[in-house]
């Protein structure tokens, strides 16, 4: 019940954000007779109404800088083939601003190769530019390959977000990507920032960068990665966001999770734009694990089958975390031993039941690797 109240509270916040849209004064007089209604914004419709996707990082990449620094086209084609084999039509993938600063030409060439691979496999890409999750973005953190300590790095780092005078630096990256890809039909949407919090100017910087993307938008929808409960809606509705997101990786109660899915579909109709769950994983009755308390061993490993039928029934866009089996991406989950994902590099799966549930195909076949004890 508490989760439902929080959801409704945050949805109300979104409505407040929407209410900032209607009025613009076009006359010089203060008279209300000269106040005209602004034409309602018509969101850009994504090419796929109900994307069925996964978050994708290669199996050996601990962060997005490593993903692009070590980009391998053959591995990309192989992994995209795995995605296609279970009926996915989209993947959610981050770029790396920091690697682009080091080698912009190669990053752009690798992105083009990735998009060629996705097009060949019939997959549309939800392309994310920046991420507020992870540890501070230092050279040491980017290069870390220690399975116990190597985790996501936020992008751009706090030294930039805390200093408004430096926001023009990542804006150049936004402008460059939008110049090249803002009408690229291989993209499903462009996600400017993932989960921007109020702290450290992340939210303010995200609005600044979103506006930059909006100025160069030519046909591909824009979106923002959101936290559970959709807290960020009201912070971007006035900027004409096209697609709304929410994340719920580890719900503890199935009924509450289903309520969220139902309300997301209803809000799609009310607000006139899609609402997608772009991160989901498994049911965790013992707790979501974000506060690093100890969980039962069996709840540390993938169990997409616990949620997949409910996500499919909801008929909203969705992305599970993650396509490839990996140690948890973020520090709190890594510290308690969480493992994410479906496919191993050799094409075997962590759980055949999970693969069949996601594919909605009881006949899907792949080798299943022995579960860890």
GROMACS .gro file of C-alpha atoms in nm:
model
  373
    1UNK     CA    1   0.000   0.000   0.000
    2UNK     CA    2   0.286   0.236   0.082
    3UNK     CA    3   0.437   0.176  -0.264
    4UNK     CA    4   0.105   0.258  -0.427
    5UNK     CA    5   0.070   0.581  -0.228
    6UNK     CA    6   0.422   0.684  -0.326
    7UNK     CA    7   0.348   0.609  -0.688
    8UNK     CA    8   0.032   0.820  -0.679
    9UNK     CA    9   0.213   1.100  -0.499
   10UNK     CA   10   0.483   1.115  -0.762
   11UNK     CA   11   0.231   1.085  -1.044
   12UNK     CA   12   0.058   1.391  -0.897
   13UNK     CA   13   0.393   1.570  -0.911
   14UNK     CA   14   0.404   1.486  -1.279
   15UNK     CA   15   0.061   1.636  -1.330
   16UNK     CA   16   0.185   1.953  -1.161
   17UNK     CA   17   0.466   1.963  -1.413
   18UNK     CA   18   0.217   1.920  -1.696
   19UNK     CA   19   0.012   2.211  -1.564
   20UNK     CA   20   0.297   2.448  -1.642
   21UNK     CA   21   0.235   2.405  -2.015
   22UNK     CA   22  -0.084   2.585  -2.113
   23UNK     CA   23  -0.052   2.965  -2.083
   24UNK     CA   24   0.170   3.204  -2.276
   25UNK     CA   25   0.112   3.575  -2.307
   26UNK     CA   26   0.148   3.694  -2.667
   27UNK     CA   27   0.023   4.048  -2.614
   28UNK     CA   28   0.175   4.355  -2.448
   29UNK     CA   29  -0.121   4.423  -2.225
   30UNK     CA   30  -0.167   4.266  -1.883
   31UNK     CA   31  -0.532   4.214  -1.962
   32UNK     CA   32  -0.645   3.855  -1.953
   33UNK     CA   33  -0.814   3.913  -2.290
   34UNK     CA   34  -0.465   3.916  -2.444
   35UNK     CA   35  -0.359   3.584  -2.291
   36UNK     CA   36  -0.379   3.302  -2.541
   37UNK     CA   37  -0.354   2.929  -2.493
   38UNK     CA   38  -0.038   2.776  -2.630
   39UNK     CA   39  -0.094   2.494  -2.873
   40UNK     CA   40  -0.057   2.165  -2.685
   41UNK     CA   41   0.271   1.991  -2.756
   42UNK     CA   42   0.232   1.686  -2.976
   43UNK     CA   43   0.484   1.424  -2.859
   44UNK     CA   44   0.687   1.252  -3.128
   45UNK     CA   45   0.557   0.897  -3.158
   46UNK     CA   46   0.821   0.622  -3.133
   47UNK     CA   47   0.845   0.379  -3.423
   48UNK     CA   48   0.760   0.084  -3.197
   49UNK     CA   49   0.453   0.120  -2.978
   50UNK     CA   50   0.552  -0.155  -2.735
   51UNK     CA   51   0.928  -0.211  -2.733
   52UNK     CA   52   1.036  -0.542  -2.582
   53UNK     CA   53   1.398  -0.497  -2.491
   54UNK     CA   54   1.692  -0.533  -2.258
   55UNK     CA   55   1.969  -0.317  -2.121
   56UNK     CA   56   2.289  -0.409  -2.303
   57UNK     CA   57   2.651  -0.394  -2.193
   58UNK     CA   58   2.898  -0.655  -2.318
   59UNK     CA   59   2.971  -0.933  -2.070
   60UNK     CA   60   3.326  -0.816  -2.003
   61UNK     CA   61   3.255  -0.442  -1.968
   62UNK     CA   62   3.209  -0.311  -1.615
   63UNK     CA   63   3.111   0.038  -1.729
   64UNK     CA   64   3.024   0.225  -2.046
   65UNK     CA   65   3.375   0.368  -2.092
   66UNK     CA   66   3.505   0.009  -2.110
   67UNK     CA   67   3.218  -0.085  -2.341
   68UNK     CA   68   3.327   0.165  -2.605
   69UNK     CA   69   3.702   0.155  -2.540
   70UNK     CA   70   3.694  -0.221  -2.606
   71UNK     CA   71   3.420  -0.221  -2.868
   72UNK     CA   72   3.422  -0.540  -3.079
   73UNK     CA   73   3.185  -0.557  -3.375
   74UNK     CA   74   3.181  -0.936  -3.389
   75UNK     CA   75   3.079  -0.956  -3.022
   76UNK     CA   76   2.808  -0.697  -3.084
   77UNK     CA   77   2.663  -0.896  -3.373
   78UNK     CA   78   2.673  -1.216  -3.168
   79UNK     CA   79   2.499  -1.059  -2.868
   80UNK     CA   80   2.238  -0.886  -3.082
   81UNK     CA   81   2.164  -1.228  -3.230
   82UNK     CA   82   2.091  -1.356  -2.880
   83UNK     CA   83   1.849  -1.067  -2.829
   84UNK     CA   84   1.673  -1.146  -3.156
   85UNK     CA   85   1.644  -1.516  -3.064
   86UNK     CA   86   1.413  -1.434  -2.771
   87UNK     CA   87   1.194  -1.195  -2.969
   88UNK     CA   88   1.333  -0.862  -2.856
   89UNK     CA   89   1.285  -0.564  -3.085
   90UNK     CA   90   1.494  -0.304  -2.900
   91UNK     CA   91   1.796  -0.256  -2.674
   92UNK     CA   92   1.879   0.023  -2.429
   93UNK     CA   93   2.245   0.125  -2.461
   94UNK     CA   94   2.455   0.405  -2.311
   95UNK     CA   95   2.725   0.603  -2.486
   96UNK     CA   96   3.037   0.722  -2.302
   97UNK     CA   97   3.097   1.095  -2.298
   98UNK     CA   98   3.436   1.037  -2.137
   99UNK     CA   99   3.554   0.800  -2.408
  100UNK     CA  100   3.424   1.041  -2.672
  101UNK     CA  101   3.647   1.310  -2.521
  102UNK     CA  102   3.945   1.076  -2.557
  103UNK     CA  103   3.870   0.950  -2.906
  104UNK     CA  104   3.563   1.109  -3.064
  105UNK     CA  105   3.626   0.973  -3.412
  106UNK     CA  106   3.652   0.611  -3.298
  107UNK     CA  107   3.353   0.637  -3.063
  108UNK     CA  108   3.140   0.772  -3.346
  109UNK     CA  109   3.265   0.502  -3.583
  110UNK     CA  110   3.190   0.229  -3.327
  111UNK     CA  111   2.841   0.370  -3.269
  112UNK     CA  112   2.779   0.360  -3.643
  113UNK     CA  113   2.893  -0.004  -3.654
  114UNK     CA  114   2.665  -0.087  -3.361
  115UNK     CA  115   2.370   0.075  -3.535
  116UNK     CA  116   2.446  -0.120  -3.851
  117UNK     CA  117   2.442  -0.437  -3.642
  118UNK     CA  118   2.113  -0.344  -3.478
  119UNK     CA  119   1.957  -0.264  -3.814
  120UNK     CA  120   2.074  -0.598  -3.953
  121UNK     CA  121   1.911  -0.778  -3.658
  122UNK     CA  122   1.591  -0.573  -3.668
  123UNK     CA  123   1.656  -0.405  -3.331
  124UNK     CA  124   1.584  -0.039  -3.258
  125UNK     CA  125   1.817   0.132  -3.011
  126UNK     CA  126   1.711   0.341  -2.713
  127UNK     CA  127   2.031   0.546  -2.701
  128UNK     CA  128   2.126   0.697  -2.364
  129UNK     CA  129   2.379   0.981  -2.351
  130UNK     CA  130   2.456   1.027  -1.980
  131UNK     CA  131   2.404   0.845  -1.650
  132UNK     CA  132   2.375   0.982  -1.297
  133UNK     CA  133   2.425   0.638  -1.140
  134UNK     CA  134   2.759   0.496  -1.034
  135UNK     CA  135   3.076   0.611  -0.862
  136UNK     CA  136   3.261   0.933  -0.936
  137UNK     CA  137   3.404   0.934  -1.287
  138UNK     CA  138   3.781   0.913  -1.236
  139UNK     CA  139   4.041   0.753  -1.463
  140UNK     CA  140   4.095   0.486  -1.198
  141UNK     CA  141   3.724   0.400  -1.179
  142UNK     CA  142   3.690   0.386  -1.556
  143UNK     CA  143   3.981   0.144  -1.592
  144UNK     CA  144   3.895  -0.078  -1.294
  145UNK     CA  145   3.860  -0.446  -1.389
  146UNK     CA  146   3.850  -0.593  -1.038
  147UNK     CA  147   3.525  -0.794  -1.011
  148UNK     CA  148   3.491  -0.684  -0.649
  149UNK     CA  149   3.525  -0.310  -0.710
  150UNK     CA  150   3.464  -0.237  -1.081
  151UNK     CA  151   3.121  -0.076  -1.114
  152UNK     CA  152   2.934   0.189  -1.313
  153UNK     CA  153   3.075   0.541  -1.333
  154UNK     CA  154   2.848   0.842  -1.349
  155UNK     CA  155   2.874   1.058  -1.659
  156UNK     CA  156   2.957   1.338  -1.657
  157UNK     CA  157   3.122   1.339  -1.316
  158UNK     CA  158   3.045   1.557  -1.016
  159UNK     CA  159   3.321   1.804  -1.096
  160UNK     CA  160   3.115   1.905  -1.400
  161UNK     CA  161   2.764   1.883  -1.260
  162UNK     CA  162   2.851   2.094  -0.955
  163UNK     CA  163   2.997   2.373  -1.169
  164UNK     CA  164   2.741   2.538  -1.398
  165UNK     CA  165   3.018   2.705  -1.594
  166UNK     CA  166   3.124   2.359  -1.717
  167UNK     CA  167   2.785   2.238  -1.842
  168UNK     CA  168   2.873   2.362  -2.190
  169UNK     CA  169   3.134   2.085  -2.208
  170UNK     CA  170   2.886   1.791  -2.214
  171UNK     CA  171   2.653   2.012  -2.421
  172UNK     CA  172   2.904   1.978  -2.706
  173UNK     CA  173   2.857   1.601  -2.689
  174UNK     CA  174   2.479   1.642  -2.700
  175UNK     CA  175   2.506   1.870  -3.000
  176UNK     CA  176   2.737   1.633  -3.184
  177UNK     CA  177   2.518   1.325  -3.130
  178UNK     CA  178   2.205   1.517  -3.224
  179UNK     CA  179   2.370   1.657  -3.538
  180UNK     CA  180   2.449   1.303  -3.652
  181UNK     CA  181   2.158   1.098  -3.520
  182UNK     CA  182   1.857   1.318  -3.440
  183UNK     CA  183   1.670   1.180  -3.742
  184UNK     CA  184   1.835   0.836  -3.746
  185UNK     CA  185   1.554   0.583  -3.789
  186UNK     CA  186   1.771   0.309  -3.638
  187UNK     CA  187   1.711   0.482  -3.304
  188UNK     CA  188   1.388   0.433  -3.113
  189UNK     CA  189   1.456   0.729  -2.884
  190UNK     CA  190   1.735   0.932  -2.728
  191UNK     CA  191   1.759   0.930  -2.348
  192UNK     CA  192   1.945   1.241  -2.242
  193UNK     CA  193   2.015   1.140  -1.879
  194UNK     CA  194   1.945   0.841  -1.658
  195UNK     CA  195   1.798   0.896  -1.310
  196UNK     CA  196   1.905   1.257  -1.241
  197UNK     CA  197   1.869   1.342  -0.869
  198UNK     CA  198   1.832   1.688  -0.721
  199UNK     CA  199   2.169   1.658  -0.545
  200UNK     CA  200   2.492   1.791  -0.695
  201UNK     CA  201   2.304   1.993  -0.959
  202UNK     CA  202   2.235   1.672  -1.153
  203UNK     CA  203   1.870   1.760  -1.216
  204UNK     CA  204   1.944   2.118  -1.317
  205UNK     CA  205   2.224   2.004  -1.547
  206UNK     CA  206   1.996   1.740  -1.698
  207UNK     CA  207   1.734   2.003  -1.781
  208UNK     CA  208   2.007   2.216  -1.941
  209UNK     CA  209   2.126   1.923  -2.155
  210UNK     CA  210   1.770   1.819  -2.240
  211UNK     CA  211   1.701   2.169  -2.373
  212UNK     CA  212   2.012   2.142  -2.588
  213UNK     CA  213   1.886   1.815  -2.734
  214UNK     CA  214   1.540   1.965  -2.791
  215UNK     CA  215   1.687   2.249  -2.996
  216UNK     CA  216   1.832   1.998  -3.242
  217UNK     CA  217   1.553   1.740  -3.235
  218UNK     CA  218   1.444   1.636  -3.585
  219UNK     CA  219   1.220   1.334  -3.548
  220UNK     CA  220   1.354   1.098  -3.283
  221UNK     CA  221   1.169   1.110  -2.945
  222UNK     CA  222   1.350   1.239  -2.638
  223UNK     CA  223   1.325   1.087  -2.292
  224UNK     CA  224   1.478   1.078  -1.944
  225UNK     CA  225   1.557   0.768  -1.738
  226UNK     CA  226   1.349   0.785  -1.422
  227UNK     CA  227   1.355   0.645  -1.071
  228UNK     CA  228   1.090   0.416  -0.917
  229UNK     CA  229   0.760   0.600  -0.887
  230UNK     CA  230   0.840   0.825  -1.182
  231UNK     CA  231   0.969   1.114  -0.970
  232UNK     CA  232   1.120   1.298  -1.265
  233UNK     CA  233   0.812   1.346  -1.477
  234UNK     CA  234   0.718   1.686  -1.338
  235UNK     CA  235   1.071   1.810  -1.392
  236UNK     CA  236   1.061   1.762  -1.770
  237UNK     CA  237   0.699   1.794  -1.881
  238UNK     CA  238   0.744   2.166  -1.942
  239UNK     CA  239   1.034   2.080  -2.176
  240UNK     CA  240   0.807   1.867  -2.398
  241UNK     CA  241   0.942   1.523  -2.314
  242UNK     CA  242   0.815   1.261  -2.558
  243UNK     CA  243   0.843   0.934  -2.363
  244UNK     CA  244   0.809   0.882  -1.986
  245UNK     CA  245   0.999   0.611  -1.801
  246UNK     CA  246   1.003   0.440  -1.468
  247UNK     CA  247   1.232   0.179  -1.312
  248UNK     CA  248   1.148  -0.100  -1.069
  249UNK     CA  249   1.426  -0.355  -1.067
  250UNK     CA  250   1.343  -0.543  -0.749
  251UNK     CA  251   0.980  -0.513  -0.637
  252UNK     CA  252   0.908  -0.688  -0.309
  253UNK     CA  253   0.535  -0.739  -0.368
  254UNK     CA  254   0.383  -0.860  -0.692
  255UNK     CA  255   0.051  -0.685  -0.633
  256UNK     CA  256   0.222  -0.346  -0.598
  257UNK     CA  257   0.429  -0.410  -0.910
  258UNK     CA  258   0.115  -0.494  -1.108
  259UNK     CA  259  -0.050  -0.177  -0.979
  260UNK     CA  260   0.240   0.025  -1.114
  261UNK     CA  261   0.212  -0.142  -1.454
  262UNK     CA  262  -0.162  -0.079  -1.467
  263UNK     CA  263  -0.127   0.285  -1.370
  264UNK     CA  264   0.151   0.335  -1.625
  265UNK     CA  265  -0.083   0.223  -1.899
  266UNK     CA  266  -0.359   0.448  -1.771
  267UNK     CA  267  -0.126   0.747  -1.745
  268UNK     CA  268  -0.020   0.689  -2.105
  269UNK     CA  269  -0.377   0.767  -2.204
  270UNK     CA  270  -0.410   1.065  -1.969
  271UNK     CA  271  -0.082   1.238  -2.060
  272UNK     CA  272  -0.085   1.141  -2.426
  273UNK     CA  273   0.261   0.991  -2.441
  274UNK     CA  274   0.410   0.646  -2.378
  275UNK     CA  275   0.509   0.533  -2.029
  276UNK     CA  276   0.771   0.255  -2.037
  277UNK     CA  277   0.934   0.051  -1.763
  278UNK     CA  278   1.295   0.059  -1.881
  279UNK     CA  279   1.448  -0.138  -1.594
  280UNK     CA  280   1.299  -0.451  -1.436
  281UNK     CA  281   1.452  -0.774  -1.307
  282UNK     CA  282   1.288  -0.999  -1.050
  283UNK     CA  283   1.057  -1.025  -0.752
  284UNK     CA  284   1.249  -1.002  -0.422
  285UNK     CA  285   1.018  -1.070  -0.127
  286UNK     CA  286   1.301  -1.037   0.127
  287UNK     CA  287   1.387  -0.681   0.021
  288UNK     CA  288   1.511  -0.487  -0.280
  289UNK     CA  289   1.873  -0.493  -0.160
  290UNK     CA  290   1.953  -0.126  -0.218
  291UNK     CA  291   2.026  -0.069   0.151
  292UNK     CA  292   2.283  -0.352   0.135
  293UNK     CA  293   2.116  -0.572   0.393
  294UNK     CA  294   2.179  -0.945   0.360
  295UNK     CA  295   1.936  -1.133   0.136
  296UNK     CA  296   1.868  -1.505   0.097
  297UNK     CA  297   2.114  -1.657  -0.149
  298UNK     CA  298   1.841  -1.758  -0.394
  299UNK     CA  299   1.726  -1.395  -0.428
  300UNK     CA  300   2.067  -1.272  -0.544
  301UNK     CA  301   2.040  -1.438  -0.885
  302UNK     CA  302   1.821  -1.374  -1.192
  303UNK     CA  303   1.455  -1.472  -1.188
  304UNK     CA  304   1.295  -1.285  -1.479
  305UNK     CA  305   1.023  -1.549  -1.490
  306UNK     CA  306   0.882  -1.405  -1.167
  307UNK     CA  307   0.785  -1.082  -1.347
  308UNK     CA  308   0.795  -1.144  -1.723
  309UNK     CA  309   0.434  -1.266  -1.765
  310UNK     CA  310   0.305  -0.963  -1.575
  311UNK     CA  311   0.514  -0.719  -1.778
  312UNK     CA  312   0.394  -0.877  -2.102
  313UNK     CA  313   0.031  -0.868  -1.991
  314UNK     CA  314   0.058  -0.496  -1.913
  315UNK     CA  315   0.131  -0.421  -2.281
  316UNK     CA  316   0.370  -0.133  -2.215
  317UNK     CA  317   0.724  -0.080  -2.340
  318UNK     CA  318   0.976  -0.264  -2.125
  319UNK     CA  319   1.348  -0.339  -2.088
  320UNK     CA  320   1.491  -0.599  -1.851
  321UNK     CA  321   1.836  -0.573  -1.690
  322UNK     CA  322   2.036  -0.719  -1.854
  323UNK     CA  323   2.085  -0.912  -2.178
  324UNK     CA  324   2.423  -1.051  -2.070
  325UNK     CA  325   2.498  -1.224  -1.739
  326UNK     CA  326   2.713  -0.989  -1.529
  327UNK     CA  327   2.795  -0.893  -1.172
  328UNK     CA  328   2.561  -0.617  -1.053
  329UNK     CA  329   2.626  -0.279  -1.218
  330UNK     CA  330   2.599  -0.063  -0.905
  331UNK     CA  331   2.788  -0.073  -0.575
  332UNK     CA  332   2.500  -0.155  -0.333
  333UNK     CA  333   2.395  -0.460  -0.535
  334UNK     CA  334   2.755  -0.565  -0.604
  335UNK     CA  335   2.831  -0.558  -0.233
  336UNK     CA  336   2.561  -0.811  -0.153
  337UNK     CA  337   2.653  -1.041  -0.443
  338UNK     CA  338   2.376  -0.969  -0.694
  339UNK     CA  339   2.410  -1.121  -1.041
  340UNK     CA  340   2.210  -0.986  -1.337
  341UNK     CA  341   2.132  -1.110  -1.684
  342UNK     CA  342   2.017  -1.384  -1.917
  343UNK     CA  343   2.281  -1.489  -2.175
  344UNK     CA  344   2.639  -1.603  -2.132
  345UNK     CA  345   2.888  -1.526  -2.407
  346UNK     CA  346   2.866  -1.879  -2.547
  347UNK     CA  347   2.489  -1.847  -2.600
  348UNK     CA  348   2.388  -2.053  -2.300
  349UNK     CA  349   2.144  -1.899  -2.054
  350UNK     CA  350   2.147  -1.862  -1.680
  351UNK     CA  351   1.787  -1.983  -1.663
  352UNK     CA  352   1.593  -2.154  -1.940
  353UNK     CA  353   1.271  -2.068  -1.758
  354UNK     CA  354   1.368  -1.700  -1.772
  355UNK     CA  355   1.448  -1.715  -2.142
  356UNK     CA  356   1.119  -1.888  -2.220
  357UNK     CA  357   0.922  -1.640  -2.007
  358UNK     CA  358   1.078  -1.338  -2.178
  359UNK     CA  359   1.040  -1.490  -2.525
  360UNK     CA  360   0.687  -1.606  -2.441
  361UNK     CA  361   0.792  -1.929  -2.608
  362UNK     CA  362   0.784  -2.255  -2.407
  363UNK     CA  363   0.978  -2.424  -2.686
  364UNK     CA  364   1.280  -2.191  -2.680
  365UNK     CA  365   1.593  -2.400  -2.641
  366UNK     CA  366   1.939  -2.314  -2.512
  367UNK     CA  367   2.188  -2.474  -2.281
  368UNK     CA  368   2.128  -2.378  -1.918
  369UNK     CA  369   2.432  -2.334  -1.698
  370UNK     CA  370   2.419  -2.479  -1.350
  371UNK     CA  371   2.289  -2.230  -1.098
  372UNK     CA  372   2.537  -2.102  -0.847
  373UNK     CA  373   2.485  -2.217  -0.489
   0.00000   0.00000   0.00000
